[in-house]
């Protein structure tokens, strides 16, 4: 196996993309994603990575170029954040409908206004329904590992869907962490060459993206939806295979100290590490608090999630995005909906925390768990509340 | 009124992968002529056989006959009027289709 070396997570991700032997990168720089594509452009310029690096004039063009590229059968990567992701919006829906497996790392960042370059999940939650497979990384090693996994799953002929790996902007993208990059031989073993069944080839012409008149559109969407649900099995199998080759295990939903837990915190992304510290502290104080982390956001791992929170009295969902005017943050709305039909389901309270890069501390997580205990006795007045707001 | 599923072209299980068109050039099966409300009519006296109508027709519905005149195929002509507009001699007139 490779050596564990201290690396900035963005640089490690770029190195992992290189190990995946991508053919085309089309990207536009935006904070906090910049270091990923900057390092990739260096690797291409120095000849270490044999790929086309397409410098485009916007993220809309970046994603459009990626779709054209992957449609010809070229392994394709891009990365973006916040406003850049928003600018890609209309093209993002086209990729999965046309079954074009581009892989993208999103360094999650708040959306304007006010202008914020800092971390939360409002950029990706605005793209919740685009139909891409989505995972959330907790730490640098996981971010890197999820990149290999993303290519393997996306390009699988049983899947053929685009894939987003979410990493928290700055909290992950700019951290220097001990990261092990595997030997190239193992990556090659894990990731076979991209060989799509259909591609744009003048020798065998086909048309992608025709009009879907009312007599076909809904059938086309049903076919897409069913294929997407089936991707779940391949996502999990690719993690089984990952464990066999690289020795690290990943699951759609992770649990931490959930045995006999009364209160569970639910979160996605890198703040789970802080939350684990808070759980340890509360466990020492005799409070039965555990943590659930969703790694696979789309397709939503319904059964794994329901199993993970089984027996819990109160589920405190911590959202990193605000869905203004809704009955909760996007993760809470998902959790409530997922649990509604489950007999003996836990009650769900929702906290919005860490917007626009505001730190969420161990004490904040303790406060949220304490509030969850309090709300067991007294129902909250509102379906969600924001944490750490100065009155 | 037929139910939605009865008007569908095929079962969702039969939709080609990615809704691709795997048969190249099959747009000839799509008879766009029934969209038309105006029909182009050629005045052969004025026509110089330059072929601008043939080049500009988006369908393309024009084809040259044995004498070299470009004749519109009304199976495909949508009646957009680009041919009449582009014709340097004003040889094509758009005429309302009678119902």
CSV table of C-alpha atoms in Angstrom, one decimal:
chain,number,residue,atom,x,y,z
A,1,UNK,CA,0.0,0.0,0.0
A,2,UNK,CA,1.0,3.6,-0.5
A,3,UNK,CA,2.5,5.8,2.2
A,4,UNK,CA,0.5,8.0,4.5
A,5,UNK,CA,1.6,11.5,3.7
A,6,UNK,CA,0.4,14.9,5.0
A,7,UNK,CA,-1.3,16.6,2.1
A,8,UNK,CA,-3.8,19.3,1.5
A,9,UNK,CA,-7.1,17.5,0.7
A,10,UNK,CA,-7.6,19.4,-2.6
A,11,UNK,CA,-4.1,18.3,-3.8
A,12,UNK,CA,-4.8,14.7,-2.7
A,13,UNK,CA,-8.1,14.7,-4.6
A,14,UNK,CA,-6.3,16.0,-7.8
A,15,UNK,CA,-3.7,13.2,-7.4
A,16,UNK,CA,-6.5,10.7,-7.0
A,17,UNK,CA,-8.2,12.0,-10.2
A,18,UNK,CA,-4.8,11.6,-11.9
A,19,UNK,CA,-4.6,8.0,-10.7
A,20,UNK,CA,-8.1,7.5,-12.2
A,21,UNK,CA,-6.5,8.3,-15.6
A,22,UNK,CA,-9.0,10.9,-16.7
A,23,UNK,CA,-9.0,11.8,-20.4
A,24,UNK,CA,-10.7,15.3,-20.1
A,25,UNK,CA,-11.0,17.9,-17.4
A,26,UNK,CA,-13.1,21.0,-18.1
A,27,UNK,CA,-13.3,23.4,-15.2
A,28,UNK,CA,-13.5,27.0,-14.1
A,29,UNK,CA,-11.8,28.1,-11.0
A,30,UNK,CA,-13.9,29.2,-8.0
A,31,UNK,CA,-13.1,29.3,-4.3
A,32,UNK,CA,-12.8,26.9,-2.4
A,33,UNK,CA,-12.6,24.4,-5.3
A,34,UNK,CA,-9.6,26.2,-6.9
A,35,UNK,CA,-6.7,24.1,-5.6
A,36,UNK,CA,-8.2,20.9,-7.1
A,37,UNK,CA,-8.4,22.1,-10.7
A,38,UNK,CA,-5.2,24.2,-10.3
A,39,UNK,CA,-3.2,21.1,-9.3
A,40,UNK,CA,-4.8,19.1,-12.2
A,41,UNK,CA,-3.8,21.8,-14.7
A,42,UNK,CA,-0.2,21.6,-13.3
A,43,UNK,CA,-0.3,17.8,-13.7
A,44,UNK,CA,-1.5,18.1,-17.3
A,45,UNK,CA,1.0,20.9,-18.1
A,46,UNK,CA,4.0,19.0,-16.7
A,47,UNK,CA,3.0,15.9,-18.7
A,48,UNK,CA,2.4,13.8,-15.6
A,49,UNK,CA,-1.3,13.4,-16.6
A,50,UNK,CA,-2.1,12.6,-20.2
A,51,UNK,CA,-5.4,14.5,-20.5
A,52,UNK,CA,-7.0,17.4,-22.2
A,53,UNK,CA,-7.5,20.3,-19.9
A,54,UNK,CA,-10.2,22.5,-21.3
A,55,UNK,CA,-10.2,26.1,-20.0
A,56,UNK,CA,-13.7,27.4,-20.4
A,57,UNK,CA,-15.3,30.8,-19.8
A,58,UNK,CA,-17.8,29.7,-17.2
A,59,UNK,CA,-19.2,26.8,-15.2
A,60,UNK,CA,-22.1,26.5,-17.6
A,61,UNK,CA,-19.5,25.9,-20.4
A,62,UNK,CA,-17.5,23.6,-18.1
A,63,UNK,CA,-20.4,21.3,-17.6
A,64,UNK,CA,-21.5,21.5,-21.2
A,65,UNK,CA,-17.9,20.6,-22.3
A,66,UNK,CA,-17.9,17.7,-19.8
A,67,UNK,CA,-21.1,16.2,-21.2
A,68,UNK,CA,-19.8,16.4,-24.8
A,69,UNK,CA,-16.6,14.8,-23.7
A,70,UNK,CA,-18.1,11.9,-21.7
A,71,UNK,CA,-20.6,11.3,-24.5
A,72,UNK,CA,-17.6,10.4,-26.8
A,73,UNK,CA,-16.5,7.8,-24.2
A,74,UNK,CA,-13.8,9.9,-22.5
A,75,UNK,CA,-13.4,9.7,-18.8
A,76,UNK,CA,-14.3,13.2,-17.6
A,77,UNK,CA,-13.8,15.2,-14.4
A,78,UNK,CA,-14.8,18.6,-13.2
A,79,UNK,CA,-15.1,20.4,-9.9
A,80,UNK,CA,-16.9,23.5,-8.6
A,81,UNK,CA,-18.5,25.4,-5.7
A,82,UNK,CA,-21.4,27.6,-4.8
A,83,UNK,CA,-22.2,30.2,-7.6
A,84,UNK,CA,-20.3,28.0,-10.0
A,85,UNK,CA,-22.5,25.0,-9.3
A,86,UNK,CA,-25.6,27.3,-9.6
A,87,UNK,CA,-24.4,28.4,-13.0
A,88,UNK,CA,-24.2,24.8,-14.1
A,89,UNK,CA,-27.8,24.2,-13.0
A,90,UNK,CA,-29.6,23.6,-16.3
A,91,UNK,CA,-26.9,21.3,-17.6
A,92,UNK,CA,-26.8,19.3,-14.5
A,93,UNK,CA,-30.3,17.8,-15.2
A,94,UNK,CA,-29.3,16.8,-18.7
A,95,UNK,CA,-26.3,14.6,-17.6
A,96,UNK,CA,-28.3,11.9,-15.8
A,97,UNK,CA,-31.2,11.9,-18.3
A,98,UNK,CA,-28.6,11.2,-21.1
A,99,UNK,CA,-26.8,8.7,-18.8
A,100,UNK,CA,-23.5,10.6,-19.0
A,101,UNK,CA,-21.3,9.6,-16.1
A,102,UNK,CA,-19.2,12.7,-15.5
A,103,UNK,CA,-17.6,12.8,-12.0
A,104,UNK,CA,-17.6,16.1,-10.1
A,105,UNK,CA,-16.2,17.1,-6.8
A,106,UNK,CA,-18.2,20.0,-5.2
A,107,UNK,CA,-16.3,21.9,-2.5
A,108,UNK,CA,-19.5,23.0,-0.7
A,109,UNK,CA,-19.9,26.7,-0.1
A,110,UNK,CA,-22.7,29.1,0.9
A,111,UNK,CA,-24.6,30.8,-1.9
A,112,UNK,CA,-24.8,34.6,-2.1
A,113,UNK,CA,-26.2,36.9,-0.8
A,114,UNK,CA,-24.5,38.1,1.3
A,115,UNK,CA,-21.4,37.0,-0.6
A,116,UNK,CA,-19.8,34.2,1.3
A,117,UNK,CA,-16.9,32.0,0.2
A,118,UNK,CA,-17.2,29.9,3.3
A,119,UNK,CA,-18.7,26.4,4.0
A,120,UNK,CA,-22.2,25.2,4.2
A,121,UNK,CA,-24.4,23.0,2.1
A,122,UNK,CA,-26.7,25.5,0.5
A,123,UNK,CA,-25.0,25.1,-2.9
A,124,UNK,CA,-25.6,21.4,-3.2
A,125,UNK,CA,-29.0,21.4,-1.5
A,126,UNK,CA,-30.2,23.7,-4.3
A,127,UNK,CA,-29.2,20.9,-6.7
A,128,UNK,CA,-30.8,18.1,-4.6
A,129,UNK,CA,-33.1,17.0,-7.4
A,130,UNK,CA,-30.8,16.9,-10.4
A,131,UNK,CA,-30.6,13.1,-10.5
A,132,UNK,CA,-26.8,12.7,-9.8
A,133,UNK,CA,-25.5,10.1,-7.4
A,134,UNK,CA,-24.2,12.1,-4.4
A,135,UNK,CA,-21.9,11.2,-1.5
A,136,UNK,CA,-20.6,13.4,1.3
A,137,UNK,CA,-17.1,13.0,2.7
A,138,UNK,CA,-16.1,13.4,6.3
A,139,UNK,CA,-12.4,13.6,6.1
A,140,UNK,CA,-9.5,13.8,3.6
A,141,UNK,CA,-8.9,10.1,3.3
A,142,UNK,CA,-12.6,9.6,2.7
A,143,UNK,CA,-12.8,12.4,0.1
A,144,UNK,CA,-10.0,10.7,-1.9
A,145,UNK,CA,-11.5,7.3,-1.6
A,146,UNK,CA,-14.9,8.5,-2.7
A,147,UNK,CA,-13.3,9.8,-5.9
A,148,UNK,CA,-12.1,6.3,-7.0
A,149,UNK,CA,-15.5,5.0,-5.9
A,150,UNK,CA,-17.4,7.7,-7.9
A,151,UNK,CA,-15.7,6.8,-11.2
A,152,UNK,CA,-16.1,3.1,-10.6
A,153,UNK,CA,-19.8,3.4,-9.9
A,154,UNK,CA,-20.7,6.1,-12.4
A,155,UNK,CA,-19.2,4.3,-15.4
A,156,UNK,CA,-20.5,0.9,-14.5
A,157,UNK,CA,-22.8,-0.2,-17.3
A,158,UNK,CA,-25.5,-1.1,-14.8
A,159,UNK,CA,-25.4,2.6,-13.6
A,160,UNK,CA,-24.2,5.1,-16.1
A,161,UNK,CA,-25.1,8.2,-14.0
A,162,UNK,CA,-23.1,11.2,-13.2
A,163,UNK,CA,-21.7,11.4,-9.7
A,164,UNK,CA,-20.9,14.2,-7.2
A,165,UNK,CA,-18.6,13.8,-4.3
A,166,UNK,CA,-19.3,16.6,-1.8
A,167,UNK,CA,-16.5,17.9,0.4
A,168,UNK,CA,-16.9,20.7,2.8
A,169,UNK,CA,-15.2,23.9,1.5
A,170,UNK,CA,-12.2,24.9,3.6
A,171,UNK,CA,-13.1,22.5,6.4
A,172,UNK,CA,-11.9,19.8,4.1
A,173,UNK,CA,-10.7,21.3,0.9
A,174,UNK,CA,-7.9,23.4,2.5
A,175,UNK,CA,-7.0,21.1,5.4
A,176,UNK,CA,-3.7,19.3,5.5
A,177,UNK,CA,-4.4,15.8,6.6
A,178,UNK,CA,-2.5,12.5,6.6
A,179,UNK,CA,-3.7,10.8,3.5
A,180,UNK,CA,-2.7,7.5,1.9
A,181,UNK,CA,-2.8,7.4,-1.9
A,182,UNK,CA,-2.9,3.8,-3.0
A,183,UNK,CA,-0.4,2.3,-5.5
A,184,UNK,CA,-1.4,2.8,-9.1
A,185,UNK,CA,-1.6,-0.9,-9.6
A,186,UNK,CA,-4.4,-1.2,-7.1
A,187,UNK,CA,-6.3,1.8,-8.6
A,188,UNK,CA,-6.1,0.1,-12.0
A,189,UNK,CA,-7.4,-3.1,-10.5
A,190,UNK,CA,-10.3,-1.2,-8.9
A,191,UNK,CA,-11.2,1.0,-11.9
A,192,UNK,CA,-11.4,-0.7,-15.3
A,193,UNK,CA,-11.2,1.5,-18.4
A,194,UNK,CA,-14.4,3.4,-19.4
A,195,UNK,CA,-16.2,1.5,-22.1
A,196,UNK,CA,-19.7,2.8,-22.6
A,197,UNK,CA,-22.1,0.7,-24.6
A,198,UNK,CA,-23.2,3.8,-26.6
A,199,UNK,CA,-21.1,6.8,-27.5
A,200,UNK,CA,-20.9,9.6,-30.0
A,201,UNK,CA,-18.8,8.0,-32.8
A,202,UNK,CA,-19.0,9.1,-36.5
A,203,UNK,CA,-18.5,5.5,-37.5
A,204,UNK,CA,-21.7,4.5,-35.7
A,205,UNK,CA,-23.9,7.6,-35.5
A,206,UNK,CA,-26.6,7.9,-32.8
A,207,UNK,CA,-28.5,11.0,-31.5
A,208,UNK,CA,-28.4,12.0,-27.8
A,209,UNK,CA,-30.9,14.4,-26.4
A,210,UNK,CA,-33.9,14.4,-28.7
A,211,UNK,CA,-37.3,16.0,-28.0
A,212,UNK,CA,-39.5,14.1,-25.6
A,213,UNK,CA,-43.1,14.8,-26.6
A,214,UNK,CA,-45.9,14.2,-24.1
A,215,UNK,CA,-46.4,10.7,-25.4
A,216,UNK,CA,-42.9,9.6,-24.3
A,217,UNK,CA,-41.5,12.1,-21.7
A,218,UNK,CA,-43.1,10.5,-18.6
A,219,UNK,CA,-42.0,7.0,-19.7
A,220,UNK,CA,-38.4,8.3,-20.2
A,221,UNK,CA,-38.4,9.8,-16.7
A,222,UNK,CA,-39.8,6.6,-15.2
A,223,UNK,CA,-37.0,4.6,-17.0
A,224,UNK,CA,-34.4,7.1,-15.6
A,225,UNK,CA,-35.9,6.9,-12.1
A,226,UNK,CA,-35.9,3.1,-12.0
A,227,UNK,CA,-32.3,2.9,-13.3
A,228,UNK,CA,-31.3,5.4,-10.7
A,229,UNK,CA,-32.8,3.4,-7.8
A,230,UNK,CA,-31.0,0.3,-9.1
A,231,UNK,CA,-27.7,2.2,-8.9
A,232,UNK,CA,-27.9,1.7,-5.1
A,233,UNK,CA,-26.8,-1.9,-5.3
A,234,UNK,CA,-23.7,-1.1,-7.4
A,235,UNK,CA,-22.8,1.8,-5.0
A,236,UNK,CA,-22.7,-0.7,-2.1
A,237,UNK,CA,-21.0,-3.4,-4.1
A,238,UNK,CA,-18.3,-1.0,-5.2
A,239,UNK,CA,-17.6,-0.2,-1.6
A,240,UNK,CA,-17.4,-4.0,-0.9
A,241,UNK,CA,-14.8,-4.2,-3.6
A,242,UNK,CA,-13.1,-1.1,-2.3
A,243,UNK,CA,-12.7,-2.8,1.1
A,244,UNK,CA,-11.3,-6.0,-0.6
A,245,UNK,CA,-8.7,-4.0,-2.5
A,246,UNK,CA,-7.8,-1.1,-0.3
A,247,UNK,CA,-8.8,-2.4,3.2
A,248,UNK,CA,-11.1,0.5,4.1
A,249,UNK,CA,-14.9,0.0,4.6
A,250,UNK,CA,-17.6,2.5,3.6
A,251,UNK,CA,-21.3,2.3,4.1
A,252,UNK,CA,-24.2,4.3,2.9
A,253,UNK,CA,-25.0,5.3,6.5
A,254,UNK,CA,-22.5,5.3,9.3
A,255,UNK,CA,-23.3,5.1,13.0
A,256,UNK,CA,-21.3,6.1,16.0
A,257,UNK,CA,-22.1,4.9,19.6
A,258,UNK,CA,-25.7,4.2,18.6
A,259,UNK,CA,-26.1,1.2,20.8
A,260,UNK,CA,-28.9,2.0,23.3
A,261,UNK,CA,-29.0,5.6,22.2
A,262,UNK,CA,-32.1,7.7,23.1
A,263,UNK,CA,-31.0,10.8,21.3
A,264,UNK,CA,-29.3,10.6,17.9
A,265,UNK,CA,-27.6,13.5,16.1
A,266,UNK,CA,-27.9,13.2,12.3
A,267,UNK,CA,-25.5,15.0,10.1
A,268,UNK,CA,-23.7,14.9,6.7
A,269,UNK,CA,-20.1,15.9,6.0
A,270,UNK,CA,-17.0,16.9,7.9
A,271,UNK,CA,-18.8,18.3,11.0
A,272,UNK,CA,-19.5,14.7,12.0
A,273,UNK,CA,-16.0,14.6,13.4
A,274,UNK,CA,-16.7,17.4,15.8
A,275,UNK,CA,-20.1,15.8,16.6
A,276,UNK,CA,-18.3,12.5,17.5
A,277,UNK,CA,-16.2,14.4,20.1
A,278,UNK,CA,-19.4,15.8,21.5
A,279,UNK,CA,-21.0,12.4,21.6
A,280,UNK,CA,-17.9,11.0,23.5
A,281,UNK,CA,-18.2,13.8,26.1
A,282,UNK,CA,-21.9,13.3,26.5
A,283,UNK,CA,-21.5,9.5,26.8
A,284,UNK,CA,-18.9,10.1,29.6
A,285,UNK,CA,-21.5,12.2,31.4
A,286,UNK,CA,-24.0,9.3,31.1
A,287,UNK,CA,-26.2,10.7,28.4
A,288,UNK,CA,-27.3,8.1,25.8
A,289,UNK,CA,-26.4,10.1,22.7
A,290,UNK,CA,-25.3,8.7,19.4
A,291,UNK,CA,-24.5,9.9,15.9
A,292,UNK,CA,-25.7,9.0,12.5
A,293,UNK,CA,-24.0,10.2,9.4
A,294,UNK,CA,-25.4,9.9,5.9
A,295,UNK,CA,-22.6,9.3,3.4
A,296,UNK,CA,-24.8,8.4,0.4
A,297,UNK,CA,-27.3,11.2,-0.1
A,298,UNK,CA,-28.7,10.2,-3.5
A,299,UNK,CA,-30.1,7.6,-4.1
A,300,UNK,CA,-31.3,8.1,-0.5
A,301,UNK,CA,-30.5,4.9,1.4
A,302,UNK,CA,-33.9,4.5,3.0
A,303,UNK,CA,-33.5,1.1,4.6
A,304,UNK,CA,-30.0,1.8,6.0
A,305,UNK,CA,-31.3,5.0,7.4
A,306,UNK,CA,-34.4,3.5,9.0
A,307,UNK,CA,-32.2,0.7,10.5
A,308,UNK,CA,-29.6,3.2,11.8
A,309,UNK,CA,-32.2,5.2,13.8
A,310,UNK,CA,-34.2,2.2,15.1
A,311,UNK,CA,-35.0,2.4,18.8
A,312,UNK,CA,-34.0,6.1,19.0
A,313,UNK,CA,-36.6,8.4,20.8
A,314,UNK,CA,-35.4,11.7,19.4
A,315,UNK,CA,-33.6,12.3,16.2
A,316,UNK,CA,-31.9,15.7,16.0
A,317,UNK,CA,-31.2,16.5,12.4
A,318,UNK,CA,-28.5,19.1,11.8
A,319,UNK,CA,-28.9,20.8,8.5
A,320,UNK,CA,-26.1,22.9,6.9
A,321,UNK,CA,-28.5,24.6,4.6
A,322,UNK,CA,-31.7,26.7,5.1
A,323,UNK,CA,-34.8,26.0,3.0
A,324,UNK,CA,-36.5,29.2,3.5
A,325,UNK,CA,-40.3,28.9,4.1
A,326,UNK,CA,-40.1,25.1,4.3
A,327,UNK,CA,-40.9,22.8,7.3
A,328,UNK,CA,-37.2,22.2,7.9
A,329,UNK,CA,-33.8,22.0,6.3
A,330,UNK,CA,-33.5,19.6,3.3
A,331,UNK,CA,-32.0,16.7,5.4
A,332,UNK,CA,-34.7,17.0,8.1
A,333,UNK,CA,-37.5,17.1,5.5
A,334,UNK,CA,-36.0,13.9,4.0
A,335,UNK,CA,-35.6,12.3,7.4
A,336,UNK,CA,-39.2,13.1,8.4
A,337,UNK,CA,-40.5,11.8,5.1
A,338,UNK,CA,-38.4,8.6,5.3
A,339,UNK,CA,-39.7,7.9,8.8
A,340,UNK,CA,-43.3,8.8,8.5
A,341,UNK,CA,-44.5,5.3,7.5
A,342,UNK,CA,-42.2,3.6,10.1
A,343,UNK,CA,-44.0,2.3,13.2
A,344,UNK,CA,-42.5,3.5,16.5
A,345,UNK,CA,-40.5,6.1,14.6
A,346,UNK,CA,-38.4,8.5,16.5
A,347,UNK,CA,-39.5,12.1,16.8
A,348,UNK,CA,-37.5,14.5,14.6
A,349,UNK,CA,-36.2,17.9,15.7
A,350,UNK,CA,-34.3,20.1,13.3
A,351,UNK,CA,-31.4,22.5,13.8
A,352,UNK,CA,-29.9,24.7,11.1
A,353,UNK,CA,-26.2,25.2,12.0
A,354,UNK,CA,-23.0,26.4,10.5
A,355,UNK,CA,-24.3,28.6,7.7
A,356,UNK,CA,-21.7,30.6,5.7
A,357,UNK,CA,-18.7,29.2,7.5
A,358,UNK,CA,-19.8,29.8,11.1
A,359,UNK,CA,-18.0,27.3,13.4
A,360,UNK,CA,-20.1,24.6,14.9
A,361,UNK,CA,-18.3,23.6,18.1
A,362,UNK,CA,-18.4,20.5,20.4
A,363,UNK,CA,-20.4,22.7,22.8
A,364,UNK,CA,-22.9,23.6,20.0
A,365,UNK,CA,-23.5,19.8,19.4
A,366,UNK,CA,-24.0,19.3,23.2
A,367,UNK,CA,-26.5,22.2,23.2
A,368,UNK,CA,-28.4,20.6,20.3
A,369,UNK,CA,-28.5,17.2,22.1
A,370,UNK,CA,-29.7,18.9,25.3
A,371,UNK,CA,-32.4,20.7,23.4
A,372,UNK,CA,-33.4,17.3,21.9
A,373,UNK,CA,-33.8,15.9,25.4
A,374,UNK,CA,-35.8,19.0,26.4
A,375,UNK,CA,-38.1,18.6,23.4
A,376,UNK,CA,-38.9,15.1,24.5
A,377,UNK,CA,-40.9,16.6,27.3
A,378,UNK,CA,-42.0,19.8,25.7
A,379,UNK,CA,-42.8,20.0,22.0
A,380,UNK,CA,-40.9,22.6,20.1
A,381,UNK,CA,-43.0,25.5,18.8
A,382,UNK,CA,-41.4,25.6,15.4
A,383,UNK,CA,-40.5,22.8,13.0
A,384,UNK,CA,-36.8,24.0,13.0
A,385,UNK,CA,-34.6,26.4,14.6
A,386,UNK,CA,-31.3,28.1,13.8
A,387,UNK,CA,-28.4,27.4,16.2
A,388,UNK,CA,-25.7,29.9,17.2
A,389,UNK,CA,-27.6,33.0,16.1
A,390,UNK,CA,-26.9,36.2,18.1
A,391,UNK,CA,-30.1,37.7,19.3
B,1,UNK,CA,-60.7,10.9,-23.5
B,2,UNK,CA,-58.1,8.2,-23.6
B,3,UNK,CA,-56.1,7.7,-20.4
B,4,UNK,CA,-52.5,9.1,-20.4
B,5,UNK,CA,-51.0,5.6,-20.6
B,6,UNK,CA,-53.0,4.8,-23.6
B,7,UNK,CA,-51.6,7.7,-25.5
B,8,UNK,CA,-48.0,6.8,-24.6
B,9,UNK,CA,-45.8,5.7,-27.5
B,10,UNK,CA,-44.3,2.7,-25.6
B,11,UNK,CA,-43.8,1.2,-22.2
B,12,UNK,CA,-41.1,2.8,-20.0
B,13,UNK,CA,-39.3,-0.5,-20.2
B,14,UNK,CA,-39.0,-0.1,-24.0
B,15,UNK,CA,-37.6,3.4,-23.8
B,16,UNK,CA,-34.1,3.2,-25.4
B,17,UNK,CA,-31.2,3.8,-23.1
B,18,UNK,CA,-30.9,7.5,-22.3
B,19,UNK,CA,-33.8,8.1,-24.7
B,20,UNK,CA,-31.1,7.9,-27.5
B,21,UNK,CA,-32.0,7.6,-31.1
B,22,UNK,CA,-30.0,4.6,-32.2
B,23,UNK,CA,-31.2,4.6,-35.8
B,24,UNK,CA,-29.4,7.5,-37.7
B,25,UNK,CA,-31.4,9.6,-40.0
B,26,UNK,CA,-34.8,8.4,-38.8
B,27,UNK,CA,-36.2,12.0,-38.8
B,28,UNK,CA,-37.6,11.2,-42.3
B,29,UNK,CA,-40.2,9.2,-40.4
B,30,UNK,CA,-41.4,12.4,-38.7
B,31,UNK,CA,-43.9,14.0,-41.0
B,32,UNK,CA,-43.7,17.6,-40.1
B,33,UNK,CA,-45.9,18.7,-43.0
B,34,UNK,CA,-49.0,18.7,-40.8
B,35,UNK,CA,-47.6,21.7,-38.8
B,36,UNK,CA,-48.1,23.9,-41.9
B,37,UNK,CA,-50.5,26.8,-42.2
B,38,UNK,CA,-48.8,28.5,-45.1
B,39,UNK,CA,-47.6,26.6,-48.2
B,40,UNK,CA,-44.7,27.8,-50.5
B,41,UNK,CA,-45.7,28.2,-54.1
B,42,UNK,CA,-43.0,28.5,-56.8
B,43,UNK,CA,-43.2,30.7,-59.9
B,44,UNK,CA,-41.0,28.9,-62.4
B,45,UNK,CA,-41.0,32.0,-64.6
B,46,UNK,CA,-39.0,33.9,-62.0
B,47,UNK,CA,-36.9,31.0,-60.6
B,48,UNK,CA,-33.2,31.0,-61.5
B,49,UNK,CA,-32.5,27.6,-60.0
B,50,UNK,CA,-30.0,29.1,-57.5
B,51,UNK,CA,-30.9,26.6,-54.8
B,52,UNK,CA,-31.0,29.1,-51.9
B,53,UNK,CA,-34.4,27.6,-50.9
B,54,UNK,CA,-32.8,24.1,-50.9
B,55,UNK,CA,-29.8,25.3,-48.8
B,56,UNK,CA,-31.8,27.3,-46.3
B,57,UNK,CA,-34.7,25.0,-45.7
B,58,UNK,CA,-34.4,23.7,-42.1
B,59,UNK,CA,-36.2,20.4,-42.7
B,60,UNK,CA,-34.8,19.9,-45.5
B,61,UNK,CA,-37.9,19.6,-47.7
B,62,UNK,CA,-36.5,20.9,-51.0
B,63,UNK,CA,-35.1,18.6,-53.7
B,64,UNK,CA,-34.1,19.4,-57.3
B,65,UNK,CA,-36.3,17.9,-60.1
B,66,UNK,CA,-35.0,16.7,-63.5
B,67,UNK,CA,-35.1,20.2,-64.9
B,68,UNK,CA,-33.1,21.6,-62.0
B,69,UNK,CA,-36.0,23.4,-60.3
B,70,UNK,CA,-36.1,23.0,-56.5
B,71,UNK,CA,-39.5,21.5,-55.5
B,72,UNK,CA,-40.8,21.4,-52.0
B,73,UNK,CA,-42.0,18.1,-50.5
B,74,UNK,CA,-45.2,19.0,-48.6
B,75,UNK,CA,-44.9,15.9,-46.4
B,76,UNK,CA,-42.1,17.7,-44.6
B,77,UNK,CA,-42.6,21.4,-45.3
B,78,UNK,CA,-43.6,23.1,-42.0
B,79,UNK,CA,-44.5,26.3,-43.8
B,80,UNK,CA,-41.9,28.4,-42.0
B,81,UNK,CA,-41.4,30.7,-45.0
B,82,UNK,CA,-37.6,30.9,-44.9
B,83,UNK,CA,-37.4,29.8,-48.6
B,84,UNK,CA,-39.8,32.6,-49.6
B,85,UNK,CA,-37.8,35.1,-47.5
B,86,UNK,CA,-34.4,34.1,-48.9
B,87,UNK,CA,-35.4,33.8,-52.6
B,88,UNK,CA,-33.4,36.5,-54.4
B,89,UNK,CA,-36.0,36.7,-57.2
B,90,UNK,CA,-39.2,36.7,-55.2
B,91,UNK,CA,-40.2,33.5,-56.9
B,92,UNK,CA,-41.7,31.8,-53.9
B,93,UNK,CA,-45.0,33.0,-52.4
B,94,UNK,CA,-46.5,31.8,-49.1
B,95,UNK,CA,-50.1,30.9,-49.6
B,96,UNK,CA,-52.6,30.2,-46.8
B,97,UNK,CA,-53.5,26.5,-46.6
B,98,UNK,CA,-57.3,26.0,-47.0
B,99,UNK,CA,-58.8,23.9,-44.3
